[in-house]
């Protein structure tokens, strides 16, 4: 049975971000006893924990309960029905990167289930899905927040929304949107010193856990393209999909047909010369190369790829796997509003999700 | 009479920020007809417009109505009573920098009147006032938002709150918190070239409108100390007041007794050598001087003053009158979360106020 001041939380996904989120949720629930956040559902792709009477699942031991559960997760539409029938407001926390889950957002929202998520797929997929999501939310009053879909916990989405909502005109957005690409180019083409071979840097990044299990999923530029699609749409451009604008892939054409990431990594050294030449050409002009994305709102031009920067440019001077995002607007004039910091990692990504959850909950009567 | 979905707005102050806010409020009210934002009160220190039946004041022509009004503003406690008795939720927008208005926040909040404001005084005055404000808000459920009290519209307060609320440990905050000081030192001690005489730069800044009418109000460091007081308190330090920690004043001791800003500016050139020597000492070490503030949360140390930075340091490389604020936290590790951009100006300050208003309104049932 639901208390007067209770909110039900359902979580899908218990990977890197999901585990960090659980830990933050536990802290939050302890610190803010009201409204009471009651975990009533948690699942991975294989297992689920829930009960028909919405009994509280201890956040402390949720992962253990999940490991011990013999239940398989129900169909998503059944999960949504379960949440929509709960005796209080519900928030679905999608900590996956699953397109299948994203596709169900319009259904969840239309049934009054709010959503917070770092999942990029929902907001960077077909434009029709984007429209369906926000139409459903407006109609039901359910909330949908996705700060961590761009730049992890950095306040990127909220800042862009504030700019737009208060009537500023965003003219241009540019920056480094991938922690992986940031790390790779800060090491391969540092502002001081030489940097290693391209293929060695890719291998190092993979070994350090900075890339996806298959590094091609970073090098193809699609991750950055997805983030730009989200920001462009928030800035008012009806971008059709993340493949609707020029995206430079760093996978050599000859290696596009590799059947595995391992095969790709093995053959990559043969193509180091290509990247070395691009780097040398920039160096000749006193510059360094970086993998950036830009949205020119005025001319409706979105693009992703390599670009040369002066060594003193903030984009060149990034460290580690930091992101940097510059918003050029009418009000801010020639000096952009800049946000910089770690744009990947379980804890900072989960932070964006938790902060979103706090915002959603604060809007419940 | 109030419609079901109506919110009353009262505005105190119609100076630089107040005028920009009115223009943004007009755009907002047009774009988002629901809930209906009804302006029912506006005043300056000399005039006021309002009626006993809470009739709507046209936002379009509010400044003209104010200029034509023969009403003087009632006592603040009467204004609060008037708002508390309105037939719908009310938000008081304080666009002044008045301590007198700030002192009434606890009363307004305790009577259920929410507050949005760029006014630093309420949050950087005596610690008791800070406590009274948040105790009153918690008790009544009224909201109080003050993004623009630090860094104008830059997402500084909201980011710090998100970090703290989600359980991160903020260890250190540092940066350039004054647009005036930023402009002065970027011109006086640029990373490239020579820069002018200190007294000339101060005069230029005043001529360009970058300083307060009396430049000593910037040079005494108190504005920066107030901002640090606010951030330190949000980070959990019970700072007693903006004079409770070391603040370096750039007003030469001999000029502290000047009776006017004009007399001060006239006598300042005689003290250029002092600043020139400080600058030269930094240059000898290959560095530049900047006026910065820092909060060491761990050791509970807050300070404001001149500091030397490498020319390549982001604080040294600032442009124009930009602010930069770095948050060092447990989650973000050695690379801080950085926010940078214009930290002063009517439009960007008003943007923070308008964005706060949107957030407050979204939390009304």
XYZ file of C-alpha atoms in Angstrom:
730
model
C 0.000 0.000 0.000
C 1.245 3.499 -0.765
C 1.832 6.167 1.844
C 0.475 9.618 1.079
C 3.883 10.982 0.252
C 5.401 8.105 -1.681
C 7.002 7.739 -5.093
C 7.710 4.416 -6.775
C 11.015 3.931 -8.569
C 11.678 1.285 -11.211
C 15.169 0.669 -12.544
C 16.134 -1.093 -15.743
C 19.838 -1.839 -16.049
C 22.427 -2.648 -13.389
C 25.709 -2.219 -15.256
C 28.379 0.403 -14.544
C 26.017 3.377 -14.419
C 23.196 1.366 -12.851
C 25.366 0.266 -9.917
C 26.589 3.831 -9.268
C 23.018 5.097 -9.492
C 21.841 2.552 -6.909
C 24.495 3.766 -4.514
C 23.471 7.415 -5.044
C 19.792 6.524 -4.699
C 20.532 4.910 -1.375
C 22.238 8.072 -0.103
C 19.383 10.203 -1.411
C 16.678 8.059 0.163
C 18.472 8.178 3.510
C 19.060 11.926 3.455
C 15.595 12.885 2.236
C 13.030 10.671 3.869
C 10.181 12.648 2.296
C 8.836 11.986 -0.251
C 9.590 8.338 0.326
C 11.327 6.811 -2.693
C 10.245 3.184 -2.889
C 12.118 0.875 -5.234
C 9.467 -1.490 -6.585
C 11.116 -2.930 -9.698
C 14.648 -3.626 -10.870
C 15.801 -5.675 -13.820
C 18.695 -6.528 -16.078
C 18.250 -8.171 -19.461
C 18.180 -11.564 -17.715
C 16.605 -11.147 -14.295
C 14.029 -9.048 -12.496
C 12.887 -8.374 -8.943
C 9.355 -7.141 -8.260
C 6.132 -8.240 -6.654
C 2.531 -7.750 -7.641
C 1.760 -5.691 -4.542
C 4.622 -3.218 -5.176
C 6.458 -4.305 -2.023
C 9.529 -2.258 -1.308
C 12.814 -3.713 -2.540
C 15.675 -2.762 -0.232
C 18.022 -0.479 -2.206
C 20.932 -1.721 -0.071
C 20.578 -5.288 -1.183
C 18.929 -4.791 -4.584
C 21.919 -6.194 -6.489
C 21.968 -9.305 -4.320
C 18.223 -9.749 -4.739
C 18.707 -9.416 -8.478
C 21.499 -12.016 -8.528
C 19.357 -14.391 -6.505
C 16.157 -13.862 -8.481
C 14.762 -16.606 -10.663
C 12.302 -14.245 -12.381
C 12.990 -13.209 -15.950
C 12.014 -9.647 -16.868
C 8.464 -9.327 -18.251
C 7.787 -7.707 -21.615
C 8.441 -3.969 -21.403
C 4.836 -3.072 -22.107
C 3.829 -5.239 -19.141
C 6.387 -3.471 -16.944
C 4.911 -0.126 -17.995
C 1.394 -1.369 -17.273
C 2.582 -2.554 -13.852
C 4.067 0.896 -13.106
C 1.094 2.830 -14.471
C -1.143 0.857 -12.104
C 0.952 1.611 -9.019
C -0.891 3.354 -6.168
C 1.369 6.474 -6.418
C 3.454 8.412 -8.940
C 6.198 6.383 -10.606
C 9.555 7.141 -12.188
C 11.231 4.720 -14.571
C 15.021 4.982 -14.459
C 16.437 3.535 -17.663
C 20.134 2.909 -17.064
C 20.571 0.915 -20.253
C 21.650 2.046 -23.713
C 18.941 -0.096 -25.258
C 16.958 1.034 -28.305
C 14.235 -1.432 -27.362
C 13.656 0.285 -24.012
C 13.890 3.740 -25.630
C 11.185 2.807 -28.133
C 8.751 2.303 -25.254
C 9.186 5.804 -23.761
C 6.130 7.254 -25.525
C 4.000 4.439 -24.109
C 5.373 4.890 -20.574
C 4.958 8.670 -20.667
C 1.451 8.470 -22.092
C 0.557 6.192 -19.168
C 1.844 8.830 -16.712
C 5.154 7.118 -15.907
C 7.986 9.690 -15.730
C 11.421 8.826 -17.105
C 14.993 9.736 -16.198
C 17.812 8.234 -18.211
C 21.315 8.550 -19.633
C 20.164 6.504 -22.665
C 20.987 8.452 -25.820
C 18.992 6.227 -28.151
C 15.574 7.681 -27.411
C 16.582 11.255 -28.122
C 18.933 10.670 -31.034
C 16.968 8.039 -32.947
C 14.344 8.821 -35.588
C 12.902 12.332 -35.241
C 9.427 10.810 -35.054
C 10.371 9.020 -31.802
C 11.625 12.339 -30.352
C 8.314 13.983 -31.225
C 6.281 11.076 -29.862
C 8.185 11.255 -26.557
C 7.528 14.931 -25.941
C 3.952 14.838 -27.218
C 3.212 11.977 -24.813
C 4.866 13.804 -21.910
C 2.988 17.032 -22.579
C -0.320 15.221 -22.850
C 0.006 13.243 -19.598
C 2.115 15.665 -17.558
C 4.711 12.950 -16.951
C 8.295 14.207 -16.944
C 11.250 13.075 -19.039
C 14.804 14.153 -18.123
C 18.012 12.990 -19.792
C 20.912 15.204 -18.629
C 23.420 12.352 -18.838
C 22.647 11.609 -22.483
C 25.246 14.293 -23.349
C 28.434 14.963 -21.343
C 27.413 12.630 -18.487
C 26.722 14.687 -15.334
C 27.948 17.981 -16.812
C 25.100 20.506 -16.902
C 24.844 20.545 -20.700
C 21.204 19.728 -21.440
C 19.844 21.802 -18.543
C 21.928 24.814 -19.598
C 20.825 24.587 -23.220
C 17.195 24.271 -22.112
C 17.536 27.313 -19.835
C 19.041 29.354 -22.683
C 16.238 28.399 -25.054
C 13.420 28.635 -22.497
C 14.424 32.128 -21.387
C 14.416 33.349 -24.980
C 18.117 33.485 -25.831
C 19.076 32.632 -29.407
C 21.671 29.875 -29.564
C 23.690 30.444 -32.719
C 26.396 27.788 -32.459
C 27.381 24.850 -30.252
C 30.783 23.209 -30.554
C 33.123 21.056 -28.576
C 34.570 17.712 -27.687
C 31.703 15.400 -26.844
C 33.425 12.054 -26.395
C 35.616 11.126 -23.456
C 37.195 8.409 -25.583
C 38.061 10.750 -28.460
C 39.292 13.336 -25.983
C 41.657 10.845 -24.370
C 42.848 9.507 -27.732
C 43.742 12.884 -29.219
C 45.131 14.394 -26.023
C 47.570 11.440 -26.051
C 48.142 11.094 -29.805
C 48.566 14.805 -30.556
C 49.443 16.502 -27.255
C 50.036 20.266 -27.148
C 53.503 19.520 -25.758
C 55.705 16.546 -26.618
C 55.265 13.922 -29.298
C 52.494 11.456 -28.548
C 52.512 7.796 -29.512
C 51.466 5.855 -32.586
C 47.745 6.043 -33.332
C 47.151 2.295 -33.109
C 49.079 2.122 -29.833
C 46.964 4.900 -28.352
C 43.781 3.095 -29.393
C 45.015 -0.092 -27.743
C 46.011 1.805 -24.611
C 42.624 3.477 -24.416
C 40.912 0.113 -24.718
C 43.148 -1.411 -22.030
C 42.288 1.488 -19.691
C 38.572 0.943 -20.266
C 38.120 4.280 -22.062
C 36.638 2.680 -25.195
C 33.614 0.525 -25.829
C 34.414 -3.218 -25.796
C 34.752 -2.883 -29.575
C 36.695 0.393 -30.135
C 35.112 0.799 -33.557
C 31.927 1.838 -31.746
C 33.809 4.967 -30.660
C 35.918 5.492 -33.758
C 32.987 5.515 -36.173
C 31.890 8.884 -34.735
C 28.302 7.738 -34.181
C 28.400 8.349 -30.414
C 29.316 11.991 -31.006
C 26.753 12.232 -33.799
C 24.048 11.028 -31.411
C 24.953 13.698 -28.849
C 24.931 16.423 -31.480
C 21.555 15.226 -32.724
C 20.147 15.692 -29.213
C 21.613 19.176 -28.756
C 20.622 20.297 -32.241
C 17.032 19.230 -31.630
C 16.946 21.044 -28.285
C 18.257 24.127 -30.083
C 15.336 23.859 -32.491
C 16.753 22.032 -35.511
C 14.573 19.118 -36.691
C 17.538 16.788 -37.302
C 16.162 13.611 -38.810
C 18.739 11.157 -37.397
C 22.409 10.944 -36.380
C 23.249 9.850 -39.908
C 21.526 12.814 -41.543
C 24.677 14.991 -41.474
C 28.398 14.540 -42.251
C 30.159 12.318 -39.727
C 33.833 11.479 -40.219
C 34.642 7.905 -39.254
C 38.156 7.127 -38.049
C 37.822 3.525 -39.214
C 39.947 3.147 -42.357
C 37.754 2.079 -45.277
C 39.835 -1.081 -45.729
C 39.015 -2.155 -42.167
C 35.279 -1.608 -42.327
C 34.740 -5.260 -43.108
C 36.708 -6.643 -40.137
C 34.537 -9.192 -38.422
C 35.703 -8.393 -34.897
C 37.206 -5.642 -32.809
C 40.232 -7.836 -32.271
C 40.805 -8.253 -35.994
C 40.416 -4.501 -36.391
C 43.000 -3.754 -33.693
C 45.412 -6.245 -35.195
C 45.229 -4.654 -38.642
C 45.093 -1.020 -37.493
C 48.903 -0.417 -37.283
C 49.134 -0.735 -41.074
C 47.084 2.452 -41.304
C 48.995 4.556 -38.771
C 50.553 6.579 -41.601
C 47.163 8.101 -42.506
C 46.652 9.552 -39.038
C 50.335 10.480 -38.749
C 50.093 12.558 -41.929
C 47.007 14.400 -40.735
C 48.757 15.146 -37.459
C 51.949 16.296 -39.205
C 50.034 18.630 -41.515
C 48.461 20.308 -38.480
C 51.818 20.515 -36.702
C 53.322 22.284 -39.698
C 50.740 25.031 -39.154
C 51.557 25.091 -35.427
C 48.301 23.293 -34.631
C 46.967 20.028 -33.248
C 44.093 17.837 -34.400
C 41.030 17.114 -32.307
C 37.804 15.189 -32.939
C 34.983 17.681 -32.534
C 31.358 18.244 -33.272
C 29.643 21.474 -34.182
C 26.124 22.726 -34.709
C 25.647 25.917 -36.654
C 22.069 26.691 -35.712
C 21.770 29.673 -38.040
C 22.784 27.793 -41.202
C 21.356 24.460 -39.990
C 24.698 22.680 -40.386
C 25.747 19.846 -38.100
C 29.048 18.040 -38.540
C 31.405 15.691 -36.746
C 35.053 15.065 -37.500
C 38.705 16.058 -37.220
C 39.616 19.697 -37.032
C 42.836 21.654 -36.421
C 43.184 23.944 -33.405
C 45.809 26.368 -32.140
C 47.724 24.852 -29.248
C 46.390 27.574 -26.948
C 42.735 26.924 -27.899
C 40.691 25.546 -24.981
C 39.719 22.532 -27.114
C 43.420 21.756 -27.733
C 44.281 22.235 -24.056
C 41.820 19.633 -22.709
C 43.160 17.025 -20.331
C 42.514 13.334 -19.809
C 39.119 12.306 -21.104
C 37.441 15.676 -20.453
C 34.622 17.039 -22.589
C 34.234 20.712 -23.410
C 31.061 22.257 -24.763
C 30.795 25.893 -25.912
C 27.454 27.615 -26.385
C 27.527 30.719 -28.553
C 24.378 32.759 -28.105
C 23.017 36.195 -28.820
C 23.169 37.192 -25.142
C 26.627 35.795 -24.466
C 28.060 37.483 -27.576
C 31.546 36.662 -28.797
C 32.672 34.817 -25.634
C 30.742 31.561 -25.328
C 29.290 29.958 -22.224
C 31.617 26.995 -21.672
C 31.153 23.795 -19.689
C 34.077 21.449 -19.191
C 34.909 18.320 -17.234
C 34.663 14.549 -17.215
C 32.078 13.499 -19.752
C 32.152 9.780 -19.035
C 32.398 7.439 -16.065
C 29.875 5.578 -13.958
C 29.706 7.963 -11.023
C 29.424 11.220 -12.960
C 26.910 9.716 -15.376
C 24.824 8.421 -12.479
C 25.040 11.872 -10.903
C 23.178 13.346 -13.872
C 20.519 10.660 -13.502
C 20.153 11.210 -9.752
C 19.984 15.007 -10.167
C 17.271 14.503 -12.796
C 15.360 12.227 -10.431
C 15.474 14.939 -7.742
C 14.105 17.460 -10.255
C 11.295 15.178 -11.361
C 10.319 14.298 -7.808
C 10.295 17.997 -6.814
C 7.648 18.583 -9.459
C 5.242 16.006 -8.097
C 2.461 17.598 -6.051
C -10.238 36.798 -9.526
C -7.759 34.040 -10.118
C -8.090 31.434 -12.836
C -7.500 27.833 -11.811
C -4.079 27.750 -13.404
C -2.716 31.168 -12.504
C 0.425 32.405 -10.766
C 0.892 35.954 -9.514
C 4.242 37.663 -10.083
C 5.466 40.675 -8.111
C 8.623 42.511 -9.154
C 10.720 44.851 -7.041
C 13.343 46.776 -8.993
C 13.319 48.048 -12.568
C 16.974 48.915 -13.168
C 19.319 47.224 -15.650
C 18.474 43.656 -14.633
C 14.819 44.485 -13.924
C 14.263 45.847 -17.414
C 15.880 42.820 -19.065
C 13.837 40.512 -16.849
C 10.585 42.219 -17.863
C 11.432 41.653 -21.496
C 12.194 37.957 -20.857
C 9.029 37.592 -18.778
C 7.017 38.963 -21.666
C 8.491 36.383 -24.049
C 7.905 33.630 -21.514
C 4.287 34.600 -20.859
C 3.580 34.670 -24.596
C 5.244 31.346 -25.313
C 3.789 29.475 -22.354
C 0.227 30.569 -21.791
C -0.219 27.963 -19.053
C 0.138 28.438 -16.158
C -0.852 32.054 -16.676
C 1.781 34.380 -15.204
C -0.044 37.467 -13.970
C 2.010 40.508 -13.026
C 0.146 42.048 -10.077
C 2.799 44.285 -8.500
C 5.852 46.196 -9.655
C 7.836 48.828 -7.821
C 11.044 50.811 -7.743
C 12.277 52.595 -4.633
C 10.053 55.569 -5.563
C 6.955 54.270 -7.326
C 4.669 51.270 -7.409
C 1.883 49.869 -9.556
C -0.709 47.500 -8.079
C -4.367 47.327 -7.253
C -6.232 45.839 -4.316
C -8.021 43.306 -6.502
C -4.783 41.952 -8.031
C -5.712 43.209 -11.506
C -3.272 42.183 -14.171
C -0.596 44.735 -15.063
C 0.343 44.489 -18.717
C 3.987 43.311 -18.861
C 4.390 45.161 -22.186
C 3.672 48.535 -20.708
C 4.718 47.942 -17.083
C 7.597 50.425 -17.257
C 5.317 53.131 -18.646
C 2.712 52.406 -15.982
C 5.468 52.666 -13.378
C 6.677 55.997 -14.762
C 3.127 57.333 -14.768
C 2.195 56.023 -11.323
C 1.648 58.411 -8.450
C 1.670 55.590 -5.863
C 4.676 55.265 -3.604
C 5.698 51.715 -2.674
C 4.072 50.421 0.528
C 6.175 49.083 3.413
C 7.712 45.749 2.426
C 5.809 43.839 5.069
C 2.579 45.208 3.620
C 3.646 44.106 0.136
C 4.286 40.620 1.497
C 0.899 40.580 3.206
C -0.707 41.661 -0.064
C 1.007 38.835 -1.936
C 0.314 36.232 0.740
C -3.393 37.087 0.481
C -3.517 36.706 -3.305
C -6.017 34.146 -4.604
C -3.260 31.964 -6.138
C 0.414 31.076 -5.670
C 2.765 34.058 -5.818
C 6.410 34.604 -6.715
C 8.305 37.683 -5.602
C 11.068 38.637 -8.044
C 13.593 40.808 -6.238
C 15.693 42.516 -8.916
C 17.338 44.896 -6.444
C 20.584 44.567 -4.541
C 18.890 45.896 -1.411
C 19.688 44.558 2.053
C 16.343 45.885 3.251
C 14.426 43.706 0.798
C 16.687 40.729 1.544
C 15.965 41.019 5.258
C 12.278 40.375 4.541
C 12.805 37.068 2.722
C 12.141 34.931 5.801
C 8.823 36.732 6.321
C 7.807 36.351 2.664
C 8.763 32.669 2.567
C 7.042 31.902 5.856
C 3.870 33.421 4.363
C 4.135 31.070 1.354
C 5.501 33.627 -1.103
C 8.251 32.108 -3.262
C 11.305 34.168 -4.199
C 13.615 34.351 -7.197
C 16.406 36.901 -7.189
C 19.923 37.884 -8.258
C 20.302 39.782 -4.936
C 23.454 38.566 -3.192
C 22.706 40.289 0.100
C 20.255 37.750 1.442
C 22.562 34.790 0.988
C 25.852 36.435 1.893
C 24.756 38.497 4.886
C 24.728 37.205 8.468
C 24.594 33.404 8.698
C 21.475 33.720 10.822
C 19.600 35.331 7.909
C 20.685 32.450 5.643
C 19.352 29.935 8.171
C 16.117 31.881 8.658
C 15.533 31.931 4.915
C 15.864 28.190 4.419
C 14.023 27.283 7.608
C 11.098 29.475 6.499
C 11.104 27.951 3.022
C 11.182 24.389 4.321
C 8.371 25.072 6.766
C 5.986 26.662 4.247
C 7.025 24.822 1.090
C 7.681 28.137 -0.667
C 10.673 28.086 -3.023
C 13.728 30.339 -3.061
C 16.074 30.353 -6.077
C 19.048 32.661 -6.608
C 21.135 31.375 -9.538
C 22.172 34.884 -10.596
C 23.613 35.750 -7.190
C 26.875 34.146 -8.397
C 28.156 34.307 -11.994
C 24.930 35.857 -13.332
C 23.161 33.348 -15.619
C 25.998 30.810 -15.575
C 24.811 27.516 -14.054
C 26.958 27.836 -10.927
C 24.515 27.518 -8.039
C 22.422 24.815 -9.712
C 25.535 22.767 -10.492
C 26.883 23.037 -6.953
C 23.476 22.041 -5.580
C 23.309 19.035 -7.903
C 26.788 17.921 -6.824
C 25.902 18.192 -3.149
C 22.376 16.783 -3.459
C 23.544 13.697 -5.338
C 26.137 12.959 -2.668
C 29.363 14.098 -4.277
C 31.988 15.608 -1.953
C 33.068 19.059 -3.117
C 36.644 19.527 -1.945
C 37.574 22.863 -3.498
C 36.008 25.690 -5.494
C 38.123 28.353 -7.147
C 37.934 30.895 -9.895
C 37.367 34.410 -11.102
C 34.024 35.566 -9.749
C 33.916 39.203 -10.766
C 33.401 40.450 -14.313
C 34.985 43.750 -13.310
C 38.112 42.162 -11.849
C 38.326 39.823 -14.839
C 38.242 42.747 -17.266
C 40.736 44.768 -15.218
C 43.374 42.049 -14.976
C 42.904 40.705 -18.505
C 43.745 44.267 -19.645
C 46.346 45.190 -17.015
C 48.302 41.926 -17.101
C 47.446 40.233 -20.410
C 49.018 36.882 -21.286
C 50.438 38.518 -24.427
C 51.618 42.127 -24.764
C 52.079 44.762 -22.119
C 48.824 46.110 -20.733
C 48.244 49.668 -19.575
C 48.752 51.487 -16.305
C 46.590 50.229 -13.451
C 44.823 53.547 -12.844
C 44.151 53.941 -16.575
C 42.606 50.468 -16.747
C 40.362 51.273 -13.774
C 39.219 54.489 -15.475
C 38.630 52.644 -18.751
C 36.598 49.966 -17.004
C 34.470 52.608 -15.348
C 33.953 54.444 -18.661
C 32.828 51.182 -20.277
C 30.323 50.584 -17.494
C 32.160 47.510 -16.184
C 32.501 48.892 -12.646
C 30.007 50.028 -10.068
C 29.349 53.808 -10.158
C 32.015 54.033 -7.434
C 34.826 51.639 -8.546
C 35.898 51.152 -4.940
C 32.825 48.942 -4.547
C 34.527 46.485 -6.895
C 38.123 47.019 -5.813
C 37.486 46.339 -2.131
C 36.884 42.650 -2.956
C 33.599 42.506 -1.070
C 31.551 41.542 -4.142
C 33.755 38.485 -4.645
C 33.694 37.757 -0.902
C 29.885 37.761 -0.987
C 29.823 35.247 -3.852
C 32.301 32.975 -2.080
C 30.224 33.164 1.089
C 27.208 31.876 -0.851
C 29.104 29.017 -2.506
C 30.881 28.036 0.712
C 27.556 27.818 2.552
C 26.037 25.714 -0.227
C 29.076 23.430 0.038
C 28.347 23.023 3.730
C 30.635 25.544 5.452
C 28.843 27.713 8.023
C 30.620 30.938 6.971
C 29.531 33.656 9.358
C 29.749 36.615 6.944
C 31.715 37.886 3.909
C 34.142 39.582 6.270
C 34.838 36.427 8.270
C 37.779 35.367 6.051
C 40.799 37.066 4.435
C 39.815 39.434 1.620
C 42.492 41.453 -0.141
C 41.349 44.973 -0.983
C 42.897 46.688 -3.999
C 42.210 50.093 -2.483
C 45.545 51.500 -1.278
C 45.401 52.152 2.481
C 46.161 55.838 1.869
C 43.042 56.167 -0.290
C 40.629 54.477 2.083
C 39.533 57.835 3.417
C 38.688 59.407 0.048
C 35.248 60.943 0.324
C 34.189 60.136 -3.242
C 34.893 57.765 -6.090
C 36.040 60.738 -8.135
C 38.610 61.782 -5.532
C 39.765 58.141 -5.411
C 40.219 57.946 -9.179
C 42.097 61.228 -9.193
C 44.580 60.075 -6.560
C 44.940 56.475 -7.787
C 47.770 57.110 -10.353
C 50.153 57.938 -7.492
C 49.830 54.290 -6.411
C 50.347 52.636 -9.808
C 53.845 51.552 -8.768
C 52.445 49.159 -6.161
C 50.422 47.224 -8.715
C 53.177 47.501 -11.306
C 55.627 45.839 -8.904
C 53.260 42.983 -8.147
C 52.756 42.455 -11.867
C 56.506 42.595 -12.587
C 57.287 40.061 -9.864
C 54.827 37.624 -11.460
C 56.226 38.293 -14.928
C 59.728 37.454 -13.703
C 58.405 34.000 -12.865
C 56.728 33.771 -16.287
C 53.323 34.312 -14.714
C 50.459 36.795 -14.620
C 48.388 38.080 -11.700
C 44.651 37.554 -11.371
C 42.101 38.409 -8.686
C 40.617 35.127 -7.557
C 38.622 33.514 -4.829
C 38.965 30.032 -3.431
C 37.146 27.797 -1.002
C 39.003 24.853 0.464
C 36.100 22.877 1.833
C 38.257 20.264 3.491
C 40.319 22.710 5.565
C 37.465 25.236 5.865
C 39.564 28.028 4.336
C 38.034 30.772 2.211
C 40.107 33.577 0.731
C 39.965 36.329 -1.852
C 42.862 38.169 -3.422
C 45.649 38.376 -5.987
C 47.351 35.206 -7.106
C 49.927 34.317 -9.766
C 49.084 31.928 -12.603
C 50.982 30.350 -15.461
C 50.096 32.061 -18.719
C 48.605 28.812 -20.023
C 46.339 28.359 -16.974
C 42.629 28.662 -17.849
C 42.277 31.436 -15.254
C 45.066 33.416 -16.945
C 43.601 32.819 -20.389
C 40.167 34.331 -19.662
C 38.852 36.945 -22.060
C 36.889 40.164 -21.626
C 34.883 40.179 -18.431
C 34.359 36.405 -18.286
C 34.060 34.468 -15.058
C 35.458 30.981 -14.573
C 34.485 28.667 -11.749
C 36.147 25.297 -11.103
C 34.583 22.670 -8.886
C 36.954 20.022 -7.578
C 35.050 17.043 -6.240
C 35.590 13.470 -5.236
C 33.779 12.160 -8.319
C 35.422 14.499 -10.816
C 38.894 13.718 -9.474
C 41.914 15.749 -10.537
C 40.205 17.485 -13.475
C 37.569 19.893 -12.165
C 34.103 20.571 -13.523
C 34.517 24.049 -15.053
C 31.939 26.678 -15.947
C 32.994 29.750 -17.856
C 31.405 32.750 -19.548
C 30.010 36.224 -18.997
C 29.347 36.682 -15.300
C 27.793 40.134 -15.492
C 25.401 42.074 -17.695
C 21.674 42.763 -17.597
C 20.530 40.125 -20.067
C 22.566 37.209 -18.748
C 21.737 38.090 -15.146
C 18.045 38.303 -15.988
C 18.340 34.951 -17.746
C 19.269 33.305 -14.445
C 16.261 34.931 -12.804
C 13.884 33.875 -15.573
C 15.225 30.307 -15.575
C 14.714 30.205 -11.800
C 11.160 31.456 -12.224
C 10.460 28.656 -14.697
C 11.815 26.124 -12.182
C 9.735 27.495 -9.328
C 6.575 27.601 -11.422
C 7.116 24.007 -12.598
C 7.018 22.901 -8.967
C 3.613 24.407 -8.267
C 0.869 21.800 -8.370
